[in-house]
GROMACS .gro file of C-alpha atoms in nm:
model
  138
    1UNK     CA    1  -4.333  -5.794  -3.169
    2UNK     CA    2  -4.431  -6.026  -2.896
    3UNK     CA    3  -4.291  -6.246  -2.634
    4UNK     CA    4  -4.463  -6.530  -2.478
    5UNK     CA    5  -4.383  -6.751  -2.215
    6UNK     CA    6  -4.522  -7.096  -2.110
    7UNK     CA    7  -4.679  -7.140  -1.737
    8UNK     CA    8  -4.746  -7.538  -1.641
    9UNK     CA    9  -4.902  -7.624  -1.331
   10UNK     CA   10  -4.663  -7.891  -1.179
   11UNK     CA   11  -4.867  -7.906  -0.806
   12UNK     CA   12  -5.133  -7.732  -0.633
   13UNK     CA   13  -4.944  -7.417  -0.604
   14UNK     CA   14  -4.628  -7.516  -0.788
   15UNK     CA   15  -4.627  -7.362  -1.194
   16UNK     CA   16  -4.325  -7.377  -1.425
   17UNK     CA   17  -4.239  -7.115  -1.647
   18UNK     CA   18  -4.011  -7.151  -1.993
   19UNK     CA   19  -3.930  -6.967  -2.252
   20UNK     CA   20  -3.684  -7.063  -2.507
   21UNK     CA   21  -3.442  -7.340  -2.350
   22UNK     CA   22  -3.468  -7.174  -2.029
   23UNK     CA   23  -3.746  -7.230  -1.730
   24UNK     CA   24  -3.841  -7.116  -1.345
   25UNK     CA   25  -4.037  -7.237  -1.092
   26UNK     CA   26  -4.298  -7.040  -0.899
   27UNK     CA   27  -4.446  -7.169  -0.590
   28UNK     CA   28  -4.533  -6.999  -0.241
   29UNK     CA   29  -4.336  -7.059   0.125
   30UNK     CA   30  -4.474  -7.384   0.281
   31UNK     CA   31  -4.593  -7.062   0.517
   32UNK     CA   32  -4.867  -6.983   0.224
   33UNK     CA   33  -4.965  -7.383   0.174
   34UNK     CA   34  -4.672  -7.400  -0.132
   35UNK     CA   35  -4.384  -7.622  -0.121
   36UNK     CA   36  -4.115  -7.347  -0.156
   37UNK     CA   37  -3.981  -7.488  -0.448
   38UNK     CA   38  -3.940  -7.160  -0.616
   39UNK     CA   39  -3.976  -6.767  -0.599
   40UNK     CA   40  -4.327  -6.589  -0.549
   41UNK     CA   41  -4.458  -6.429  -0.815
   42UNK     CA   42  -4.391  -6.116  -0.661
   43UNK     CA   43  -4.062  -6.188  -0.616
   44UNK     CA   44  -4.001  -6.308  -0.999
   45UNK     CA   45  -4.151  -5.983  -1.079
   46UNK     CA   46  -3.839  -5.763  -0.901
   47UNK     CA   47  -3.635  -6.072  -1.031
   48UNK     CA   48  -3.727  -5.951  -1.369
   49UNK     CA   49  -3.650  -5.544  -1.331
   50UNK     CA   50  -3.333  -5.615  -1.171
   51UNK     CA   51  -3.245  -5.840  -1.446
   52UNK     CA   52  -3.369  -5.639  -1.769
   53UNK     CA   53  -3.227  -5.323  -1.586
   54UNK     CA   54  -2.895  -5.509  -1.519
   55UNK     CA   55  -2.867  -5.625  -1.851
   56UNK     CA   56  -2.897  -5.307  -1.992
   57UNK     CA   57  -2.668  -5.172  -1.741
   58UNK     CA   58  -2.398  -5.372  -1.823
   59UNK     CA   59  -2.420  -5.366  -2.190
   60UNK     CA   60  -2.362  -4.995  -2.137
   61UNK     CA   61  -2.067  -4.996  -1.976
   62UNK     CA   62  -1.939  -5.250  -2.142
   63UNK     CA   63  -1.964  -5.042  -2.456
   64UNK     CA   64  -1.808  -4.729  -2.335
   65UNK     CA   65  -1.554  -4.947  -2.197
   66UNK     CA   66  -1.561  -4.799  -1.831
   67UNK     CA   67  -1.421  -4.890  -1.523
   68UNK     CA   68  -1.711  -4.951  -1.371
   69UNK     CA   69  -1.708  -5.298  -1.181
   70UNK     CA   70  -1.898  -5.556  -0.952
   71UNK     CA   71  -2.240  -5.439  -1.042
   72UNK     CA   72  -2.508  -5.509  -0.757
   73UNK     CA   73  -2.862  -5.430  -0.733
   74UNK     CA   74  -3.089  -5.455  -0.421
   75UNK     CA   75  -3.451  -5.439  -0.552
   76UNK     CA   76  -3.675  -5.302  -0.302
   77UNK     CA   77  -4.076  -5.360  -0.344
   78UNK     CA   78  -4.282  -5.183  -0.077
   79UNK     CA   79  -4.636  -5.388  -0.038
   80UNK     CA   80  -4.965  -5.250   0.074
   81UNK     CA   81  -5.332  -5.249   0.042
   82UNK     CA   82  -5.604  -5.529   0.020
   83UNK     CA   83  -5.526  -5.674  -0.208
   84UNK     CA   84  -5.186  -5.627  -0.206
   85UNK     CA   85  -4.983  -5.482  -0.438
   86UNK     CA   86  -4.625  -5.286  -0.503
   87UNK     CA   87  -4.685  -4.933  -0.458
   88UNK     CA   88  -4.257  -4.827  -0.503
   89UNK     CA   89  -4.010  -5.027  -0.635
   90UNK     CA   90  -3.628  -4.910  -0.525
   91UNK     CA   91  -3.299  -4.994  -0.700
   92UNK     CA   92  -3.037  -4.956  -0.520
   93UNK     CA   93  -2.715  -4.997  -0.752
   94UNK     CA   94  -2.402  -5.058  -0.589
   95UNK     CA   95  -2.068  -5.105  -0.812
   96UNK     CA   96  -1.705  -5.014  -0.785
   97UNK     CA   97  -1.678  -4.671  -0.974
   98UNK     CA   98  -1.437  -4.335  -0.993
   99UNK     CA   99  -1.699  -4.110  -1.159
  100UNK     CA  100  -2.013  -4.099  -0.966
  101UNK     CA  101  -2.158  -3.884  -1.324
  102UNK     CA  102  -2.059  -4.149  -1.539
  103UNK     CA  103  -2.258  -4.422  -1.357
  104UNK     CA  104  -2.567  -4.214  -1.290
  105UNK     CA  105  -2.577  -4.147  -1.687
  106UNK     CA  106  -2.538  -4.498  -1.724
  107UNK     CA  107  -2.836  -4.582  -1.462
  108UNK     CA  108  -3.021  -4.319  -1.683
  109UNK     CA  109  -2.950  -4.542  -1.998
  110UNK     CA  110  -3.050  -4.848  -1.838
  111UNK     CA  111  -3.368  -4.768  -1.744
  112UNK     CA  112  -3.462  -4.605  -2.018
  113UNK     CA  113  -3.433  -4.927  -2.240
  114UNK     CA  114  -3.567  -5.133  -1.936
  115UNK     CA  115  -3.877  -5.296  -2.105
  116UNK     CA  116  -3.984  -5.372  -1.771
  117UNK     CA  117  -3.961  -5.060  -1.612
  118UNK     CA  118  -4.103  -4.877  -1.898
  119UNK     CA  119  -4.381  -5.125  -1.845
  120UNK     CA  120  -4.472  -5.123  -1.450
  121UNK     CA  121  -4.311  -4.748  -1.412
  122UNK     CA  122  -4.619  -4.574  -1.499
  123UNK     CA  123  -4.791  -4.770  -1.274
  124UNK     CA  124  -4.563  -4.761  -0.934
  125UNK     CA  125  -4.332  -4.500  -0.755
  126UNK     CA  126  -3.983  -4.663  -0.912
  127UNK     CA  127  -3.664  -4.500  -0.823
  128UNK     CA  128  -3.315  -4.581  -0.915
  129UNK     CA  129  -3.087  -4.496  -0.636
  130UNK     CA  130  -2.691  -4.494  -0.695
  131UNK     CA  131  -2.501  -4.653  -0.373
  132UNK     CA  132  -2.094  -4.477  -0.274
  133UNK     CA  133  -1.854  -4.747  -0.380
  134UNK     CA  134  -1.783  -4.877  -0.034
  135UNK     CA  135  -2.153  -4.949  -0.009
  136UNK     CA  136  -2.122  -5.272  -0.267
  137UNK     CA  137  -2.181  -5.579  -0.125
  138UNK     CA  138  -2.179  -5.971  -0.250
   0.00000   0.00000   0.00000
């Protein structure tokens, strides 16, 4: 199986990304010479864990028909070296929950059938951290 995506260079540092019916744009601050039309790349790429981790997350407890409610993830990259690069990755899972076993089982899940975590994790430090309840934020 494969998945491919389509990049398009729209402007000097503006590309577009689709795939299916869906698309992004990727450009850099006006800080970096870009026109801040979109994310950074680096930025799509913790775009992309939360999202296939989040997914998975909630098809999980949708299935076991929890309690668990209003899901949030804060996706943490740490940069360094030259060039730069993400050396950790944190996500930090916030939700509404009574069973603090449950959700870590279900954080377990999730990652485990993250194709983008199995894909980068071998490569940086990436932790899954479960938040108290009264941590969850908008």
């Amino acid at each position: 199986m494969a998945i491919t995506v389509h990049m398009k260079q729209l402007s000097p540092y503006t590309t577009e990304g689709s795939t299916r019916n869906h698309t992004v744009i990727i450009d850099r601050p006006e800080a970096k010479g870009g026109t801040d039309k979109g994310m950074m790349g680096g930025e799509m790429l913790l775009v992309a864990l939360g999202g296939c981790f989040n997914s998975n997350l909630l098809e999980i407890i949708r299935n076991r028909e929890s309690g668990i409610t209003d899901v949030n993830i804060d996706v943490v990259g740490t940069l360094e070296g030259t060039p730069p690069r993400f050396t950790a990755i944190e996500m930090q899972i916030g939700a509404n929950y009574d069973d603090r076993t449950e959700i870590e089982k279900f954080v377990t899940m999730a990652e485990r059938g993250c194709i983008v975590a199995n894909s980068i994790g071998p490569a940086i430090d990436l932790t899954f951290t479960v938040l108290e309840p009264d941590a969850v934020q908008d």
